[in-house]
Short mmCIF file of C-alpha atoms in Angstrom, two decimals:
data_model
loop_
_atom_site.label_atom_id
_atom_site.label_comp_id
_atom_site.label_asym_id
_atom_site.label_seq_id
_atom_site.Cartn_x
_atom_site.Cartn_y
_atom_site.Cartn_z
CA MET A 1 3.06 67.69 52.70
CA ASP A 2 5.61 70.20 51.53
CA THR A 3 7.10 70.10 48.06
CA ASN A 4 10.45 68.51 49.17
CA THR A 5 8.68 65.77 51.10
CA VAL A 6 6.37 65.01 48.28
CA THR A 7 9.19 64.83 45.78
CA LEU A 8 11.10 62.40 47.99
CA VAL A 9 8.08 60.21 48.53
CA VAL A 10 7.58 59.98 44.76
CA LEU A 11 11.16 58.95 44.20
CA VAL A 12 11.01 56.36 46.90
CA CYS A 13 7.75 54.96 45.29
CA VAL A 14 9.71 54.63 42.02
CA ILE A 15 12.46 52.71 43.62
CA ALA A 16 10.08 50.47 45.67
CA SER A 17 7.98 49.54 42.67
CA SER A 18 11.08 48.31 40.91
CA PHE A 19 11.87 46.17 43.98
CA ILE A 20 8.36 44.86 44.09
CA LYS A 21 8.27 44.06 40.50
CA ARG A 22 11.42 41.91 40.62
CA ALA A 23 10.20 40.14 43.70
CA ALA A 24 6.77 39.39 42.33
CA ARG A 25 6.13 35.76 41.39
CA ILE A 26 4.11 36.78 38.35
CA PRO A 27 5.37 38.76 35.39
CA LEU A 28 3.61 42.04 36.17
CA PRO A 29 4.27 45.09 33.93
CA LEU A 30 6.43 47.66 35.88
CA ALA A 31 3.95 50.36 35.04
CA VAL A 32 1.03 48.55 36.69
CA VAL A 33 3.16 48.08 39.87
CA GLN A 34 4.07 51.78 39.79
CA ILE A 35 0.44 52.82 39.55
CA ALA A 36 -0.49 50.55 42.53
CA THR A 37 2.48 51.86 44.55
CA GLY A 38 1.47 55.47 43.96
CA ALA A 39 -2.14 54.78 44.98
CA LEU A 40 -1.12 53.01 48.16
CA ALA A 41 1.33 55.76 49.10
CA ALA A 42 -1.31 58.52 48.47
CA GLN A 43 -3.75 56.58 50.75
CA ALA A 44 -1.13 55.95 53.45
CA GLY A 45 0.38 59.41 53.38
CA ASP A 46 -2.57 61.53 52.24
CA PHE A 47 -0.59 63.66 49.71
CA ARG A 48 -1.63 65.00 46.33
CA VAL A 49 0.38 66.42 43.51
CA SER A 50 -1.18 68.89 41.10
CA LEU A 51 0.86 69.75 37.90
CA ALA A 52 -0.16 72.09 35.21
CA PRO A 53 -0.86 70.28 31.88
CA ASP A 54 1.92 71.99 29.91
CA VAL A 55 4.37 70.90 32.62
CA PHE A 56 3.71 67.28 31.73
CA LEU A 57 4.58 67.89 28.12
CA LEU A 58 7.71 69.82 28.78
CA TRP A 59 9.23 67.89 31.61
CA PHE A 60 8.11 64.31 30.90
CA VAL A 61 7.09 63.84 27.24
CA ALA A 62 9.84 66.01 25.62
CA PRO A 63 12.92 64.15 27.09
CA LEU A 64 11.31 60.66 26.59
CA LEU A 65 10.56 61.42 22.86
CA PHE A 66 14.06 62.81 22.51
CA LEU A 67 15.59 59.68 23.84
CA ASP A 68 13.30 57.46 21.70
CA GLY A 69 14.46 59.37 18.63
CA TRP A 70 18.08 59.13 19.67
CA ARG A 71 18.12 55.46 20.13
CA ILE A 72 15.73 54.28 17.40
CA SER A 73 17.19 52.22 14.56
CA LYS A 74 17.53 54.69 11.71
CA LYS A 75 18.24 52.07 9.09
CA GLY A 76 15.09 50.14 10.17
CA LEU A 77 13.03 53.34 10.20
CA LEU A 78 14.08 54.28 6.62
CA ARG A 79 13.87 50.77 5.33
CA ASP A 80 10.29 50.29 6.39
CA LYS A 81 9.25 53.93 6.26
CA TRP A 82 5.91 53.29 4.32
CA THR A 83 4.83 50.60 6.81
CA VAL A 84 5.80 52.89 9.87
CA CYS A 85 3.92 55.91 8.25
CA ALA A 86 0.92 53.62 7.68
CA PHE A 87 0.80 52.95 11.49
CA SER A 88 2.09 56.09 12.96
CA LEU A 89 -0.10 58.43 10.88
CA GLY A 90 -2.79 56.41 9.07
CA LEU A 91 -3.64 54.26 12.16
CA VAL A 92 -3.72 57.34 14.39
CA ILE A 93 -6.30 59.16 12.23
CA PHE A 94 -8.35 55.95 11.83
CA THR A 95 -8.24 55.35 15.66
CA VAL A 96 -9.04 59.01 16.56
CA VAL A 97 -12.16 59.15 14.24
CA ALA A 98 -13.49 55.57 14.75
CA ALA A 99 -12.81 55.42 18.56
CA GLY A 100 -14.03 58.95 19.06
CA PHE A 101 -17.37 58.24 17.62
CA PHE A 102 -17.61 55.07 19.58
CA ILE A 103 -16.63 56.72 22.94
CA HIS A 104 -19.28 59.44 22.34
CA TRP A 105 -21.81 56.72 21.61
CA LEU A 106 -20.80 54.60 24.51
CA ILE A 107 -20.77 57.60 26.99
CA PRO A 108 -23.24 60.29 25.81
CA PRO A 109 -22.40 62.67 28.73
CA MET A 110 -18.92 63.04 27.11
CA PRO A 111 -19.12 65.60 24.36
CA LEU A 112 -17.91 64.53 20.87
CA PRO A 113 -14.80 66.88 20.75
CA VAL A 114 -13.76 65.49 24.21
CA ALA A 115 -14.33 61.97 23.02
CA PHE A 116 -12.01 62.78 20.06
CA ALA A 117 -9.52 64.25 22.51
CA LEU A 118 -9.54 61.04 24.58
CA ALA A 119 -9.23 58.92 21.42
CA ALA A 120 -6.22 61.03 20.30
CA THR A 121 -4.45 60.37 23.66
CA LEU A 122 -5.14 56.67 23.29
CA SER A 123 -3.76 56.43 19.83
CA PRO A 124 0.02 56.52 20.70
CA THR A 125 1.61 53.17 21.73
CA ASP A 126 4.35 52.78 24.16
CA ALA A 127 7.61 51.17 22.88
CA VAL A 128 9.27 50.93 26.26
CA ALA A 129 6.52 48.69 27.69
CA VAL A 130 6.57 46.42 24.63
CA SER A 131 10.34 46.29 24.37
CA ALA A 132 10.47 45.15 28.01
CA ILE A 133 7.98 42.41 27.23
CA ALA A 134 9.77 41.36 23.94
CA GLU A 135 12.96 40.83 25.84
CA ARG A 136 11.29 37.64 27.26
CA VAL A 137 9.85 36.48 23.96
CA ALA A 138 11.06 35.73 20.42
CA MET A 139 10.01 38.54 18.05
CA PRO A 140 11.36 39.31 14.68
CA ARG A 141 13.89 42.17 14.92
CA ARG A 142 12.52 43.98 11.88
CA LEU A 143 9.01 43.88 13.23
CA MET A 144 10.28 45.33 16.47
CA HIS A 145 11.94 48.23 14.42
CA VAL A 146 8.53 48.90 12.91
CA LEU A 147 6.81 48.94 16.22
CA GLU A 148 9.57 51.27 17.67
CA GLY A 149 9.20 53.60 14.66
CA GLU A 150 5.51 53.67 15.10
CA ALA A 151 5.70 54.55 18.70
CA LEU A 152 8.07 57.32 18.19
CA LEU A 153 6.14 58.98 15.32
CA ASN A 154 2.59 58.24 16.51
CA ASP A 155 3.35 60.21 19.76
CA ALA A 156 3.67 63.35 17.72
CA SER A 157 0.75 62.72 15.41
CA GLY A 158 -1.53 61.64 18.18
CA LEU A 159 -0.69 64.72 20.31
CA VAL A 160 -1.17 67.05 17.27
CA CYS A 161 -4.53 65.42 16.84
CA LEU A 162 -5.19 66.06 20.60
CA ARG A 163 -4.39 69.73 20.14
CA PHE A 164 -7.02 70.13 17.41
CA ALA A 165 -9.62 68.18 19.36
CA VAL A 166 -9.05 70.30 22.61
CA ALA A 167 -9.21 73.49 20.49
CA ALA A 168 -12.58 72.35 19.17
CA ALA A 169 -13.83 71.50 22.68
CA VAL A 170 -12.70 74.91 24.14
CA THR A 171 -13.90 77.16 21.33
CA GLY A 172 -16.78 75.08 20.18
CA SER A 173 -15.81 75.36 16.50
CA PHE A 174 -13.58 73.54 14.05
CA SER A 175 -12.36 74.42 10.46
CA LEU A 176 -10.88 71.61 8.38
CA ALA A 177 -9.02 74.09 6.13
CA ALA A 178 -7.61 75.92 9.12
CA ALA A 179 -6.72 72.69 10.81
CA GLY A 180 -4.88 71.43 7.59
CA GLY A 181 -2.82 74.65 7.48
CA ALA A 182 -1.97 74.54 11.11
CA PHE A 183 -1.10 70.83 10.86
CA LEU A 184 1.47 71.62 8.09
CA TRP A 185 3.00 74.44 10.06
CA LEU A 186 3.14 72.27 13.26
CA LEU A 187 4.92 69.56 11.22
CA ALA A 188 7.22 71.73 9.35
CA GLY A 189 8.04 74.23 12.20
CA GLY A 190 8.60 71.43 14.69
CA VAL A 191 10.86 69.38 12.55
CA ALA A 192 12.98 72.50 11.42
CA THR A 193 13.21 73.70 15.05
CA GLY A 194 14.39 70.30 16.47
CA ALA A 195 16.98 69.82 13.69
CA SER A 196 18.36 73.31 13.76
CA MET A 197 18.67 73.53 17.53
CA THR A 198 20.57 70.24 17.64
CA LEU A 199 22.88 71.14 14.77
CA LEU A 200 23.70 74.50 16.21
CA ALA A 201 24.27 73.13 19.79
CA ASN A 202 26.47 70.35 18.48
CA ALA A 203 28.49 72.77 16.22
CA ALA A 204 29.14 74.99 19.26
CA LYS A 205 30.17 72.29 21.54
CA ASP A 206 32.50 70.66 18.87
CA TRP A 207 34.17 74.05 18.30
CA THR A 208 34.79 74.58 21.96
CA ALA A 209 36.01 71.04 22.40
CA ARG A 210 38.56 71.47 19.60
CA HIS A 211 39.89 74.77 20.94
CA PHE A 212 39.72 74.28 24.64
CA GLY A 213 39.25 70.59 25.27
CA GLU A 214 36.26 68.44 26.00
CA GLU A 215 34.65 68.37 29.44
CA THR A 216 32.33 65.40 30.00
CA GLY A 217 29.96 67.13 32.36
CA THR A 218 29.36 69.97 30.00
CA GLN A 219 28.62 67.53 27.05
CA ILE A 220 25.98 65.65 29.18
CA LEU A 221 24.31 68.83 30.26
CA ILE A 222 23.94 70.04 26.64
CA SER A 223 22.32 66.75 25.71
CA LEU A 224 19.90 67.16 28.72
CA LEU A 225 19.02 70.63 27.64
CA LEU A 226 18.39 69.91 24.08
CA PRO A 227 14.86 68.37 24.31
CA PHE A 228 13.62 71.14 26.55
CA CYS A 229 15.04 74.05 24.51
CA SER A 230 13.74 72.41 21.24
CA TYR A 231 10.39 72.00 22.71
CA ALA A 232 10.24 75.54 24.18
CA VAL A 233 11.48 77.30 21.08
CA ALA A 234 8.99 75.33 18.73
CA GLU A 235 6.06 76.14 21.10
CA ARG A 236 7.24 79.82 21.00
CA PHE A 237 6.68 79.87 17.34
CA ALA A 238 3.42 78.02 17.50
CA ALA A 239 4.96 74.81 16.05
CA SER A 240 4.91 71.39 17.58
CA GLY A 241 7.21 71.00 20.46
CA ILE A 242 6.62 67.21 20.52
CA LEU A 243 7.85 66.92 16.89
CA ALA A 244 10.75 69.24 17.74
CA ALA A 245 11.94 67.07 20.61
CA ALA A 246 11.60 63.78 18.50
CA THR A 247 13.48 65.40 15.65
CA ALA A 248 16.16 66.69 17.94
CA GLY A 249 16.78 63.10 19.16
CA ILE A 250 17.09 61.61 15.66
CA VAL A 251 19.57 64.40 14.58
CA MET A 252 21.40 63.86 17.84
CA SER A 253 21.97 60.17 16.86
CA TYR A 254 23.52 61.19 13.57
CA GLU A 255 25.77 63.64 15.39
CA GLU A 256 26.85 60.93 17.77
CA MET A 257 27.75 58.65 14.91
CA ALA A 258 30.23 61.31 13.82
CA GLY A 259 32.40 59.95 16.77
CA ARG A 260 33.59 63.41 17.86
CA ALA A 261 32.87 62.80 21.50
CA LEU A 262 35.26 61.13 23.81
CA ALA A 263 34.57 57.48 24.76
CA GLY A 264 34.09 58.32 28.47
CA THR A 265 31.64 60.99 27.47
CA ARG A 266 29.49 58.55 25.56
CA ILE A 267 29.59 55.94 28.31
CA ARG A 268 28.62 58.46 31.05
CA ARG A 269 25.99 60.25 28.97
CA ALA A 270 24.28 56.91 28.18
CA ALA A 271 24.14 56.11 31.92
CA VAL A 272 22.67 59.46 32.75
CA TRP A 273 20.03 59.05 30.12
CA ASP A 274 19.15 55.53 31.20
CA ALA A 275 18.50 56.82 34.75
CA LEU A 276 16.44 59.78 33.44
CA GLN A 277 14.31 57.43 31.28
CA PHE A 278 13.62 55.08 34.26
CA LEU A 279 12.93 58.18 36.52
CA GLY A 280 10.62 59.90 33.97
CA ASN A 281 8.44 56.81 33.20
CA GLY A 282 8.31 55.77 36.86
CA VAL A 283 7.35 59.31 38.08
CA ILE A 284 4.61 59.53 35.53
CA PHE A 285 2.85 56.28 36.53
CA VAL A 286 3.41 56.89 40.28
CA LEU A 287 1.69 60.20 39.95
CA LEU A 288 -1.09 58.57 38.05
CA GLY A 289 -1.68 56.12 40.93
CA GLN A 290 -1.51 58.87 43.39
CA GLN A 291 -4.33 60.74 41.63
CA LEU A 292 -6.36 57.65 40.87
CA THR A 293 -8.65 57.70 43.92
CA ASP A 294 -9.78 61.32 43.44
CA VAL A 295 -10.15 60.84 39.73
CA ILE A 296 -12.40 57.77 40.25
CA ALA A 297 -14.60 59.72 42.66
CA ARG A 298 -14.92 62.72 40.37
CA ALA A 299 -15.57 60.50 37.29
CA GLY A 300 -18.20 58.64 39.16
CA GLN A 301 -19.78 62.03 40.24
CA THR A 302 -19.84 63.08 36.47
CA LEU A 303 -21.75 59.90 35.62
CA ARG A 304 -24.19 60.20 38.45
CA GLN A 305 -25.03 63.73 37.45
CA SER A 306 -26.03 62.52 33.96
CA GLY A 307 -28.13 59.69 35.42
CA GLU A 308 -25.47 56.97 34.96
CA GLN A 309 -24.29 54.69 37.71
CA GLY A 310 -20.49 54.50 38.36
CA GLY A 311 -18.42 51.58 39.78
CA GLY A 312 -18.98 48.63 37.57
CA ARG A 313 -20.08 50.64 34.58
CA LEU A 314 -16.73 52.52 34.53
CA PHE A 315 -14.96 49.16 34.43
CA LEU A 316 -17.16 48.08 31.52
CA TYR A 317 -16.29 51.31 29.75
CA VAL A 318 -12.65 50.62 30.06
CA LEU A 319 -12.95 47.11 28.84
CA ALA A 320 -15.17 48.19 25.89
CA ILE A 321 -12.76 50.89 24.83
CA SER A 322 -9.66 48.68 25.14
CA GLY A 323 -11.53 46.02 23.03
CA VAL A 324 -12.45 48.58 20.38
CA LEU A 325 -8.82 49.78 20.16
CA LEU A 326 -7.62 46.26 19.87
CA ALA A 327 -10.17 45.52 17.10
CA LEU A 328 -9.24 48.72 15.19
CA ARG A 329 -5.58 48.01 15.34
CA SER A 330 -6.22 44.30 14.27
CA LEU A 331 -8.21 45.48 11.24
CA TRP A 332 -5.66 48.04 10.26
CA THR A 333 -2.82 45.50 10.76
CA TRP A 334 -4.62 42.86 8.61
CA ILE A 335 -5.12 45.41 5.65
CA ALA A 336 -1.52 46.83 6.06
CA TRP A 337 -0.13 43.22 6.11
CA ARG A 338 -2.00 42.25 2.89
CA LEU A 339 -0.57 45.33 1.13
CA VAL A 340 3.00 45.20 2.46
CA ARG A 341 3.73 41.49 2.24
CA PRO A 342 3.76 41.02 -1.54
CA ARG A 343 6.20 44.08 -1.92
CA ALA A 344 8.46 43.28 1.15
CA GLY A 345 9.19 39.68 0.12
CA ARG A 346 10.49 36.91 2.44
CA ASP A 347 12.65 39.39 4.49
CA GLY A 348 9.92 41.77 5.20
CA PRO A 349 8.79 43.04 8.64
CA ALA A 350 6.58 39.96 9.10
CA ALA A 351 9.18 37.44 8.12
CA GLY A 352 8.79 34.27 10.17
CA LEU A 353 5.16 34.95 11.06
CA SER A 354 1.97 33.64 9.65
CA GLY A 355 -0.93 35.89 8.85
CA TRP A 356 -2.73 35.44 12.17
CA ARG A 357 0.38 35.87 14.05
CA VAL A 358 1.19 39.12 12.47
CA VAL A 359 -2.24 40.50 13.45
CA ALA A 360 -2.13 39.07 16.88
CA VAL A 361 1.52 40.21 17.74
CA THR A 362 1.15 43.68 16.16
CA SER A 363 -2.26 44.26 17.87
CA LEU A 364 -1.09 43.15 21.35
CA ALA A 365 2.01 45.14 20.93
CA GLY A 366 -0.06 48.30 20.93
CA ALA A 367 0.14 48.80 24.57
CA ARG A 368 -0.51 52.36 25.85
CA GLY A 369 1.87 54.05 28.37
CA ALA A 370 3.51 57.18 29.45
CA VAL A 371 2.60 59.33 26.45
CA THR A 372 -1.04 58.53 26.68
CA LEU A 373 -1.09 59.48 30.27
CA CYS A 374 0.84 62.81 29.64
CA GLY A 375 -1.48 63.58 26.80
CA VAL A 376 -4.66 63.15 28.89
CA MET A 377 -3.26 65.12 31.77
CA THR A 378 -2.81 68.04 29.41
CA LEU A 379 -6.50 68.49 28.96
CA PRO A 380 -7.33 71.96 29.99
CA LEU A 381 -9.08 72.60 33.37
CA ALA A 382 -11.61 75.10 31.95
CA LEU A 383 -13.23 76.25 28.61
CA ALA A 384 -12.84 79.66 27.05
CA ASP A 385 -15.80 80.97 29.15
CA GLY A 386 -14.27 79.82 32.46
CA SER A 387 -16.56 76.80 32.93
CA PRO A 388 -14.94 73.43 33.87
CA PHE A 389 -13.70 71.31 30.99
CA PRO A 390 -16.49 68.73 30.56
CA ALA A 391 -15.72 65.08 31.58
CA ARG A 392 -12.01 65.82 32.24
CA ASP A 393 -11.72 63.51 35.11
CA LEU A 394 -13.82 60.80 33.46
CA ALA A 395 -11.39 61.00 30.48
CA ILE A 396 -8.33 60.72 32.71
CA LEU A 397 -9.76 57.67 34.45
CA LEU A 398 -10.73 55.96 31.15
CA ALA A 399 -7.22 56.58 29.71
CA ALA A 400 -5.62 55.20 33.00
CA GLY A 401 -7.85 52.15 32.81
CA VAL A 402 -6.96 51.51 29.14
CA ILE A 403 -3.19 51.81 29.93
CA VAL A 404 -3.51 49.10 32.54
CA VAL A 405 -5.64 46.77 30.45
CA THR A 406 -3.53 46.98 27.38
CA LEU A 407 -0.30 46.56 29.38
CA ILE A 408 -1.75 43.39 30.89
CA MET A 409 -2.98 42.05 27.52
CA ALA A 410 0.41 42.63 26.00
CA ASN A 411 2.09 41.05 29.02
CA ALA A 412 -0.18 38.08 29.03
CA GLY A 413 -0.83 37.77 25.29
CA LEU A 414 2.43 38.17 23.42
CA PRO A 415 4.17 35.22 24.88
CA TYR A 416 1.30 32.95 23.50
CA ALA A 417 1.24 34.68 20.26
CA VAL A 418 4.79 33.98 19.46
CA ARG A 419 4.89 30.62 21.24
CA GLY A 420 6.63 27.91 19.28
CA MET A 421 8.19 30.40 16.86
CA ARG A 422 11.79 30.27 16.18
CA VAL A 423 13.26 33.58 15.16
CA VAL A 424 16.49 33.39 13.21
CA PRO A 425 18.59 36.41 12.72
CA ALA A 426 18.48 37.81 9.17
CA ALA A 427 21.28 36.49 7.03
CA GLN A 428 21.92 39.95 5.66
CA GLU A 429 22.42 41.33 9.16
CA LEU A 430 24.78 38.67 10.09
CA LEU A 431 26.69 39.30 6.93
CA GLN A 432 26.80 43.06 7.68
CA GLU A 433 28.10 42.36 11.19
CA ASP A 434 30.82 40.10 9.94
CA GLU A 435 31.85 42.66 7.33
CA ALA A 436 31.98 45.50 9.80
CA ARG A 437 33.93 43.49 12.43
CA SER A 438 36.39 42.41 9.74
CA ALA A 439 36.76 46.01 8.39
CA ALA A 440 37.49 47.29 12.00
CA ALA A 441 40.05 44.52 12.55
CA ARG A 442 41.86 45.35 9.24
CA ALA A 443 41.82 49.07 10.15
CA ALA A 444 43.51 48.02 13.56
CA ILE A 445 46.07 45.88 11.78
CA ALA A 446 46.93 48.80 9.47
CA ALA A 447 47.40 51.21 12.41
CA LEU A 448 49.64 48.75 14.14
CA GLU A 449 51.80 48.16 11.11
CA ARG A 450 52.23 51.91 10.66
CA ALA A 451 53.33 52.10 14.23
CA LEU A 452 55.93 49.46 13.60
CA GLN A 453 57.28 51.29 10.65
CA GLU A 454 57.52 54.57 12.63
CA PRO A 455 59.08 53.67 16.04
CA GLU A 456 59.18 56.24 18.74
CA GLN A 457 62.23 58.47 18.69
CA GLY A 458 64.75 57.55 21.30
CA SER A 459 62.90 54.46 22.34
CA ASP A 460 65.18 51.63 23.76
CA ASP A 461 62.28 49.09 23.73
CA ALA A 462 61.74 48.78 19.98
CA GLY A 463 62.03 45.01 20.19
CA LEU A 464 59.45 44.70 22.90
CA SER A 465 57.18 47.08 20.96
CA ALA A 466 57.48 44.97 17.95
CA GLN A 467 56.65 41.79 19.98
CA ALA A 468 53.63 43.44 21.46
CA ALA A 469 52.42 44.73 18.02
CA ALA A 470 52.93 41.27 16.52
CA ARG A 471 50.73 39.66 19.16
CA LEU A 472 47.99 42.15 18.60
CA ILE A 473 48.27 41.85 14.71
CA ALA A 474 47.93 38.05 15.08
CA HIS A 475 44.81 38.57 17.21
CA TYR A 476 43.23 40.80 14.54
CA ARG A 477 44.11 38.62 11.72
CA ARG A 478 42.44 35.69 13.42
CA GLN A 479 39.31 37.78 13.74
CA VAL A 480 39.43 38.52 10.13
CA GLU A 481 39.84 34.85 9.11
CA LEU A 482 37.06 33.67 11.32
CA ARG A 483 34.69 36.14 9.65
CA ASP A 484 35.75 35.76 6.09
CA PRO A 485 32.38 35.12 4.16
CA ALA A 486 34.25 33.33 1.45
CA GLY A 487 35.66 30.88 3.94
CA ALA A 488 34.05 28.06 5.85
CA GLN A 489 34.66 29.43 9.39
CA ALA A 490 32.15 32.23 9.51
CA ARG A 491 29.60 30.20 11.58
CA HIS A 492 32.49 28.74 13.50
CA GLY A 493 33.74 32.27 14.25
CA ARG A 494 30.48 33.28 15.78
CA THR A 495 30.46 30.18 17.99
CA VAL A 496 33.97 30.86 19.13
CA ASP A 497 32.99 34.55 19.97
CA ALA A 498 30.06 33.21 22.03
CA MET A 499 32.27 30.83 24.00
CA GLU A 500 34.97 33.48 24.44
CA ARG A 501 32.42 36.00 25.71
CA ARG A 502 31.09 33.54 28.34
CA LEU A 503 34.66 32.74 29.48
CA ARG A 504 35.69 36.42 29.58
CA LEU A 505 32.63 37.29 31.74
CA LEU A 506 33.55 34.44 34.08
CA ALA A 507 37.21 35.71 34.23
CA LEU A 508 36.18 39.32 34.69
CA GLY A 509 33.85 38.32 37.56
CA ALA A 510 36.78 36.63 39.21
CA GLU A 511 38.99 39.62 38.73
CA ARG A 512 36.52 41.99 40.27
CA ASP A 513 35.82 39.73 43.33
CA GLU A 514 39.63 39.49 43.91
CA LEU A 515 39.99 43.21 43.65
CA PHE A 516 37.29 43.70 46.31
CA ARG A 517 38.91 41.10 48.53
CA ILE A 518 42.26 42.88 48.36
CA VAL A 519 40.86 46.29 49.07
CA ARG A 520 38.95 44.86 52.16
CA SER A 521 42.20 43.53 53.44
CA GLY A 522 43.64 46.99 53.33
CA ARG A 523 46.37 46.11 50.72
CA LEU A 524 44.93 48.58 48.10
CA ALA A 525 43.95 52.18 48.30
CA ASP A 526 40.33 53.11 47.61
CA GLU A 527 41.09 55.33 44.83
CA MET A 528 43.24 52.77 42.96
CA ALA A 529 40.49 50.13 43.70
CA ARG A 530 37.78 52.25 42.09
CA LYS A 531 39.99 52.77 38.97
CA LEU A 532 40.74 49.14 38.50
CA VAL A 533 37.13 47.97 39.21
CA ARG A 534 35.96 50.53 36.66
CA GLU A 535 38.19 49.08 34.12
CA VAL A 536 36.74 45.68 34.72
CA ASP A 537 33.19 46.99 34.59
CA LEU A 538 33.72 48.64 31.23
CA GLN A 539 35.14 45.34 29.78
CA GLU A 540 32.26 43.37 31.28
CA SER A 541 29.69 45.84 29.93
CA ARG A 542 31.31 45.47 26.47
CA PHE A 543 31.06 41.76 26.38
CA SER A 544 27.68 41.75 28.05
CA ALA A 545 26.28 43.93 25.24
CA SER A 546 27.75 41.88 22.55
#
């Protein structure tokens, strides 16, 4: 097939897998459905996609990490920074060393540096997969923040370890001192590049917006270019492009909180990035399924050449590696929980969970996903002398198998691990929400009162303006009263909010249906209909996300 046809087939597979997942009677992880869809399409259409390893990192990993950094809870990340570091750095190194030796012992044909490289690709977890599962189960929010922070930072640390392991496999030598210096430069250079690129880009776009006005499309394109530019510049200076992309996302979130962009820009930009995230993850897993048959055949050939038998043995290898990864994560979680719990107090990351639940939930939440796949696909095709990279196809197959097994374990095990647990929102978070909403309402009241004191020049509708402002002020004062922590109506205010939200969604749905009915009857122009429906949609999205 030509390139255009293959691209369209891959996109259709991503869409079809989403339909199949929603129509399935059992709660299958979307990634598993996408892998199966890609494999079936490859067999039916006989097409193959071959991408260079660095293409995976640039076009798939960089934007996904940028978005993770952009949307992660910065407060949660800073609050539990030591716990996050223990998992994102300590657990990664522990996993690479222990799992690397185990894989080499389990599969002697795989050289030790290659086993370390495979273990490095298996060390990052996938926050997107776990977040999708966590939407169906009750899980402490603070623990989810820790898992999300781990998934963001262990992507970078795992891929840095992969770089060292691949260098040792290609060159046949390894220096701990040189690796330590290179690691520091990768870390410092990547962070500095990502931060500086984002700050410069935002300063330039803010200056142009102030002097020439803001254009939404340009703002969106700048955000799309940032992860790729950060990655490319960092790699040009031999720093970590992965860390640069993640850092750029974190800095971008602080820039967004400055509130300089228009509301329409933020809404449209978020929609574009949601689509890009879905597309990026989907294409990765579809491509994996598309290559799975050939990878299995070549991996079996590698084992047969070394005197091993394929088929069932490959399946046992996948189960054994998945089990060891789960055991290592459980051991590390148990140790970290023992150390963190006395210092974190009752409101720590594991609040609401007993000891065994902490270990079970955190261990099962370590599902592997897109970053693992991208990492293993970056294994070079050949060594320095031109000979094929040893056991490359076997490593890809094992990584793909572990992805599937860990996703299934998380999907099946997490609901049982948290069964019967009632997660209550933290009192401090509820208090902060009430304070923020009250402060926003008071600011609105002050603005309305200033508007009443300074009526528009030449306006004949001062009385009507005063009536409208009085109605709005009464609405905001009611919001302040309902959220006054000193009063007895704070809980009552949240209950009223929930009921109002439900009724507003009901009313907005009726509004939209009526607008569609009117436009179908020909009594409303299409352009005006789109405008009115968009207004309703924006209001509905606001109350749906509350």
